[in-house]
CSV table of C-alpha atoms and ligand atoms in Angstrom, one decimal:
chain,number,residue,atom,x,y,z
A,1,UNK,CA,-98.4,130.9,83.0
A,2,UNK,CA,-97.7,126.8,82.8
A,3,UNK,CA,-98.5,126.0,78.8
A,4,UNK,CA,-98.6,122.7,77.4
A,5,UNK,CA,-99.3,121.4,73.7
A,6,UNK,CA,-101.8,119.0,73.5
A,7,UNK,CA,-103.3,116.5,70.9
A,8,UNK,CA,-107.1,117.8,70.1
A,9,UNK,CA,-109.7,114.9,69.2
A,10,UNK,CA,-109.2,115.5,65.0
A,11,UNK,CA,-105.5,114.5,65.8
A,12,UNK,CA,-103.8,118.1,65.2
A,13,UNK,CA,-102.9,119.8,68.1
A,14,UNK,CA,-103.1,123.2,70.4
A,15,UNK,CA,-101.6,125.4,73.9
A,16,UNK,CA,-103.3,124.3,76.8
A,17,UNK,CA,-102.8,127.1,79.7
A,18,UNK,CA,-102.5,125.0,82.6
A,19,UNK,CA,-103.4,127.8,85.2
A,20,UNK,CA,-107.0,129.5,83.3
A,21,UNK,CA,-107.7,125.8,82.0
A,22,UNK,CA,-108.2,127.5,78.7
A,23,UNK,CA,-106.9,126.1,75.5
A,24,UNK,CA,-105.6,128.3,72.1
A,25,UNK,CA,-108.4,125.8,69.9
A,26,UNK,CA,-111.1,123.6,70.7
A,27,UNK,CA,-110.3,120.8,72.7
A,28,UNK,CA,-112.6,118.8,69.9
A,29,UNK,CA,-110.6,119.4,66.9
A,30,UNK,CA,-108.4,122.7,66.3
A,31,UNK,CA,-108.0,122.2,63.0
A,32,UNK,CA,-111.8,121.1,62.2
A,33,UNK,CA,-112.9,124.5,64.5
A,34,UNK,CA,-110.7,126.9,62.4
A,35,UNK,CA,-112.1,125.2,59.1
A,36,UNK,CA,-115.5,125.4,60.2
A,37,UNK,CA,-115.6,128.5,62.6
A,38,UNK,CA,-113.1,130.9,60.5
A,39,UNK,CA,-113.3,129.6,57.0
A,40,UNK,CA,-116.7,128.0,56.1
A,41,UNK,CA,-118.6,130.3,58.7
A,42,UNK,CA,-116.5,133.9,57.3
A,43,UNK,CA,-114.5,133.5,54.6
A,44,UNK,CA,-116.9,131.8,52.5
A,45,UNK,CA,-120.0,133.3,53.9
A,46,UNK,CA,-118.5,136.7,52.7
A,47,UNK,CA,-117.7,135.6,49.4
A,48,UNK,CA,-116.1,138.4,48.0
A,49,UNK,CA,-113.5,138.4,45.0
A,50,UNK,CA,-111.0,141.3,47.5
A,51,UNK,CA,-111.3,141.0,51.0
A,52,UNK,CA,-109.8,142.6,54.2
A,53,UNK,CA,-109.6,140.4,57.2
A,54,UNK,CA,-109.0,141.3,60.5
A,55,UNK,CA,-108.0,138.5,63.0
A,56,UNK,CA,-108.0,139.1,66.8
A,57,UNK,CA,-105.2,136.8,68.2
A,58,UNK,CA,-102.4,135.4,65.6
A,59,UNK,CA,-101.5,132.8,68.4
A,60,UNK,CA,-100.0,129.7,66.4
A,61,UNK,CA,-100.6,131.1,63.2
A,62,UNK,CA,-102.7,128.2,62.3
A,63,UNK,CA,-106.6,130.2,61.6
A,64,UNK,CA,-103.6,132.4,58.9
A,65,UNK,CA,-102.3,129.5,57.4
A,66,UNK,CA,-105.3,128.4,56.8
A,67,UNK,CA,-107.1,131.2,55.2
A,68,UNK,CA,-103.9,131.9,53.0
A,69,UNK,CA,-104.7,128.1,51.8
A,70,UNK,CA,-108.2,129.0,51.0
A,71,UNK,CA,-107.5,132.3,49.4
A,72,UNK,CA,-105.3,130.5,47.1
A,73,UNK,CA,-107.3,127.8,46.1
A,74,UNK,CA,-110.3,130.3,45.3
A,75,UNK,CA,-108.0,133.2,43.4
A,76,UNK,CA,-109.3,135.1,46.3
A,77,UNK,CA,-107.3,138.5,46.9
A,78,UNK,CA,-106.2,139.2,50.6
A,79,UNK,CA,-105.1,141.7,53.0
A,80,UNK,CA,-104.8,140.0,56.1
A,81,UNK,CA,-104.3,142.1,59.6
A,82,UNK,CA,-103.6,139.8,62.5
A,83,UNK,CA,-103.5,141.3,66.1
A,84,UNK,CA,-101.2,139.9,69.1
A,85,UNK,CA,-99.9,140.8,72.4
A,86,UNK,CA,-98.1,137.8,73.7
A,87,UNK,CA,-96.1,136.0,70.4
A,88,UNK,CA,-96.0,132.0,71.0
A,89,UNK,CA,-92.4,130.9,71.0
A,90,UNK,CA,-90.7,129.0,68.2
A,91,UNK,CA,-90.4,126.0,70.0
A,92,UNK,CA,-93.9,125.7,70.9
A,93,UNK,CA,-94.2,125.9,66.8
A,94,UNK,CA,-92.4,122.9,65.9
A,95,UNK,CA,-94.4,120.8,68.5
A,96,UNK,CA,-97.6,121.8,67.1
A,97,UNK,CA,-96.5,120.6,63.7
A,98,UNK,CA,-99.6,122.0,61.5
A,99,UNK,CA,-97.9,121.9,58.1
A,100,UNK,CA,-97.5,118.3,58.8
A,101,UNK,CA,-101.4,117.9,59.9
A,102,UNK,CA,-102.9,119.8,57.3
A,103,UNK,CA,-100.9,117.7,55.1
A,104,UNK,CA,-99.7,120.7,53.0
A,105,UNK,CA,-96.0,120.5,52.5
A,106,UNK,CA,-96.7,124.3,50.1
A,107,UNK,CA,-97.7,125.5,53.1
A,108,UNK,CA,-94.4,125.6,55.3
A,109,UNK,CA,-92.5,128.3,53.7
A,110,UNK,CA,-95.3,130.3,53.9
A,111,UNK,CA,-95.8,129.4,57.5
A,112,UNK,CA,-92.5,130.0,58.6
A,113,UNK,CA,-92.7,133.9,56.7
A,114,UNK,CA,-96.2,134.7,58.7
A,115,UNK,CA,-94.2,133.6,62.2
A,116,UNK,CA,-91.0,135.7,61.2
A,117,UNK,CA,-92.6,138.7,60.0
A,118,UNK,CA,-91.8,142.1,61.3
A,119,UNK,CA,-94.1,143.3,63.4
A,120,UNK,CA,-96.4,146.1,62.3
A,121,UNK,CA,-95.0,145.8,58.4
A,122,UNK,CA,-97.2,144.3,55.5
A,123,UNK,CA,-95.6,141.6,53.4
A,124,UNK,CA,-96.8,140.2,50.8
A,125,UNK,CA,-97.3,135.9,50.7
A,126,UNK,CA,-97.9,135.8,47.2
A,127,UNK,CA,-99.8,138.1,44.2
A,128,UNK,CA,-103.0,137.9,46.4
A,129,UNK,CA,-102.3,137.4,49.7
A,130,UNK,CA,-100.7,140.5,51.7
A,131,UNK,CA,-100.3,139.8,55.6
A,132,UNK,CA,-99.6,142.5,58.5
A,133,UNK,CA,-99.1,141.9,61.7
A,134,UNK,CA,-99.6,143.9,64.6
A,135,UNK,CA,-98.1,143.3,68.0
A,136,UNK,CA,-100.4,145.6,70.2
A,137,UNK,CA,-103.3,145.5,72.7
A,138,UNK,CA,-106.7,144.0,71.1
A,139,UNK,CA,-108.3,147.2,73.5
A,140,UNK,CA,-106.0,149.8,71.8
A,141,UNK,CA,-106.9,149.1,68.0
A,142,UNK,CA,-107.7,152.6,66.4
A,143,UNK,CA,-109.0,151.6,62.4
A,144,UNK,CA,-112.0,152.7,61.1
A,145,UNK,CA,-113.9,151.2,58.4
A,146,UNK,CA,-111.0,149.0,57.0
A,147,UNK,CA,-111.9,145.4,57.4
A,148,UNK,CA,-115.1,143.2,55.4
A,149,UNK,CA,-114.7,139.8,57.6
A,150,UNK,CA,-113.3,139.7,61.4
A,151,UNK,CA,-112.1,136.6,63.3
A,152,UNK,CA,-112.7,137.5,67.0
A,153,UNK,CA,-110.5,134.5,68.4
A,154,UNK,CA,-109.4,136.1,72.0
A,155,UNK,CA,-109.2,133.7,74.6
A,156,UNK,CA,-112.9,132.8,75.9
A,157,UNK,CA,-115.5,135.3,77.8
A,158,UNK,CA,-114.6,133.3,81.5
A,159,UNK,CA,-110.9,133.9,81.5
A,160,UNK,CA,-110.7,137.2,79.5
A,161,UNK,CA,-114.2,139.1,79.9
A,162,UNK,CA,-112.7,142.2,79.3
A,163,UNK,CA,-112.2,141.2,75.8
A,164,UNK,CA,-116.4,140.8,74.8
A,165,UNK,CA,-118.1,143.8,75.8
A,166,UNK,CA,-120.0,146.3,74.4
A,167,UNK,CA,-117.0,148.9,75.2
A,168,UNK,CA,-114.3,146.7,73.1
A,169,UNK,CA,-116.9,145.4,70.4
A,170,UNK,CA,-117.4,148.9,69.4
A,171,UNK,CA,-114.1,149.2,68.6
A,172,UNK,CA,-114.0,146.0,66.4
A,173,UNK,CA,-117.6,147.8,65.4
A,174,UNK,CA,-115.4,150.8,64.1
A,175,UNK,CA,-113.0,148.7,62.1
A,176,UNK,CA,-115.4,147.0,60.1
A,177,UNK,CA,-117.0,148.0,56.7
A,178,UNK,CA,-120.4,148.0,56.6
A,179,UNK,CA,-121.9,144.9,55.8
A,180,UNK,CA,-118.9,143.0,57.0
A,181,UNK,CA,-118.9,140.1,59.1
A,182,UNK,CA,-117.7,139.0,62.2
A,183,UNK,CA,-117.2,135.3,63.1
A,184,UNK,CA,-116.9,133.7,66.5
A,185,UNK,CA,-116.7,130.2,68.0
A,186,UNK,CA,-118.2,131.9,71.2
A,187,UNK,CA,-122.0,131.5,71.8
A,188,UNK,CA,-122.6,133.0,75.1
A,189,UNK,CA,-125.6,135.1,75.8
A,190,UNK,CA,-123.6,138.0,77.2
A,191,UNK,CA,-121.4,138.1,73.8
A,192,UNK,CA,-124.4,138.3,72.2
A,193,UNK,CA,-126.2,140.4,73.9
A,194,UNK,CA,-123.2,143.4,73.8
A,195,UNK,CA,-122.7,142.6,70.0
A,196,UNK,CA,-126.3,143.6,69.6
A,197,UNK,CA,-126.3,146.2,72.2
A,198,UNK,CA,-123.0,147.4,69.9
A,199,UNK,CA,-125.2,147.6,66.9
A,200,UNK,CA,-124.7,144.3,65.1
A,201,UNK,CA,-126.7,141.6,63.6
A,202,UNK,CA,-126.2,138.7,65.4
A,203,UNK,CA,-127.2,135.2,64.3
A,204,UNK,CA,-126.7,131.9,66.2
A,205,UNK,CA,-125.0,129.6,64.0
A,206,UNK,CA,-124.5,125.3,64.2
A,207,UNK,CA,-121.1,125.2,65.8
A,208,UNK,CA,-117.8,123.2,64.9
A,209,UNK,CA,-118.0,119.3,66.3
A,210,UNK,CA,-118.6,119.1,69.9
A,211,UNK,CA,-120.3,122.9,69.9
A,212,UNK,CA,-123.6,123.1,69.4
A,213,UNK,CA,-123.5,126.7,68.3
A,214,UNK,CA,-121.7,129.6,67.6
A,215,UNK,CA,-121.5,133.7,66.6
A,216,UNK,CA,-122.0,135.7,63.3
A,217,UNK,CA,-122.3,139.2,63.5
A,218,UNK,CA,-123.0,141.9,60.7
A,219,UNK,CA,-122.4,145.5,60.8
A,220,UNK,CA,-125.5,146.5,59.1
A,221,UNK,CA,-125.2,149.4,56.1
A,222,UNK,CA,-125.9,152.7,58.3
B,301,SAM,C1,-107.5,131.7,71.3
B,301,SAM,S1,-105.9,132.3,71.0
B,301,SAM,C2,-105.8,132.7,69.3
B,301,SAM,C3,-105.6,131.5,68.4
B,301,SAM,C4,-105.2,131.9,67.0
B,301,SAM,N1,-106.2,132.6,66.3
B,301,SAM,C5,-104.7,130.7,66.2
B,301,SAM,O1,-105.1,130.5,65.0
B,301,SAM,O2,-103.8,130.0,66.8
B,301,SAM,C6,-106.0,134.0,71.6
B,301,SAM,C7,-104.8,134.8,71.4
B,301,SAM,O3,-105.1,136.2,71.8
B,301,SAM,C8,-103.9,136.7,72.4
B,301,SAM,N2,-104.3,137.8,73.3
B,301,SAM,C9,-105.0,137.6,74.5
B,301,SAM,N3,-105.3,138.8,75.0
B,301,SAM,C10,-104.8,139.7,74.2
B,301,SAM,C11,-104.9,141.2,74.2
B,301,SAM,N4,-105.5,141.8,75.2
B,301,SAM,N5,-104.3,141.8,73.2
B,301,SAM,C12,-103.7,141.2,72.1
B,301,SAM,N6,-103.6,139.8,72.1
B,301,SAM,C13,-104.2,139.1,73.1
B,301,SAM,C14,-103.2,135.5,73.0
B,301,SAM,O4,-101.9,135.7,73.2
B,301,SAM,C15,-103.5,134.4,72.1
B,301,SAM,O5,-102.5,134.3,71.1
């Protein structure tokens, strides 16, 4: 499939796929929708001291980066699982230049470890911060009760609908600790619907700019 990097409207930048017209981040700011989608919206909403996160799509790496920042900066301990099929290559990296935009220059080494990683091996980023990840399937994950807060970042309902029903969210369901929480920038009645149907608690949330809303989900104590 054609893929282009493109310059979002906060100035950082993101893979368009040409052919599905579907884009890794939102076209309004990728950096501003992983702050406010993935790290105000679930990792500060969980607020816990030791967290397990589960992330549904490494892509570029950047909704990682960005929580290993956070984590940091809050003396938060994490174990970080990220899932992908289809790896972006390196040279699609250095065009999307986040280390540069998030104007973290601490950040690159770090960067550069989470896109060389092994594949289904844990490392660890620092004293706190331990990051694994997994190149399989979303549809073929197997944990049980591992994870307090999940990014579900898989490309949108229209071009991958397999990927939000009740069948897969059950899964995801499965993974999760009760109480945990589930973060999406998707807002779609359907999505909604099949998370509930799944079991969870599903709020409607103010979105990042240029969405008006989006997804949080709780698997409530059974
Ligand atoms: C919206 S992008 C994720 C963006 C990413 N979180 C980031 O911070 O850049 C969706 C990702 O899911 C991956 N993906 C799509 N379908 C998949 C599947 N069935 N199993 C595993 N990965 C999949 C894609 O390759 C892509 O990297």
């Amino acid at each position: 499939m054609k893929r282009k990097v493109v310059i979002t409207k906060d100035g950082s930048k993101t893979i368009h796929l040409e052919e599905w017209n579907e884009s890794y981040h939102s076209t309004h700011g990728a950096i501003q929708e992983a702050q406010h989608v993935y790290i105000n919206s679930g990792f500060k909403k969980v607020a816990l001291k030791e967290l397990s996160v589960l992330e549904f799509g490494f892509g570029t790496g950047l909704n990682a980066l960005m929580t290993y920042l956070e984590a940091i900066k809050e003396q938060i301990k994490v174990a970080y699982t990220t899932l992908e099929a289809y790896p972006v290559e390196s040279k699609e990296l250095l065009q999307l230049d986040y280390v540069a935009s998030l104007k973290n220059s601490f950040a690159e080494e770090t960067f550069q470890l989470m896109h060389s990683a092994p594949w289904d091996d844990a490392i660890r980023l620092s004293d706190n911060f331990t990051f694994e990840k997994r190149q399989i399937d979303f549809r073929d994950l197997q944990d049980k009760s591992k994870y307090n807060l999940v990014f579900y970042d898989a490309f949108g309902p229209r071009v991958q609908p397999e990927l939000w029903t009740q069948e897969m969210f059950l899964k995801v369901f499965s993974a999760m600790k009760e109480g945990g929480v589930l973060v999406t920038y998707s807002c779609k009645g359907s999505v909604r619907r099949a998370m509930i149907a799944t079991g969870f608690t599903v709020e409607k949330i103010p979105g990042p700019p240029g969405k008006r809303e989006m997804l949080r989900a709780i698997k409530p104590n059974l």
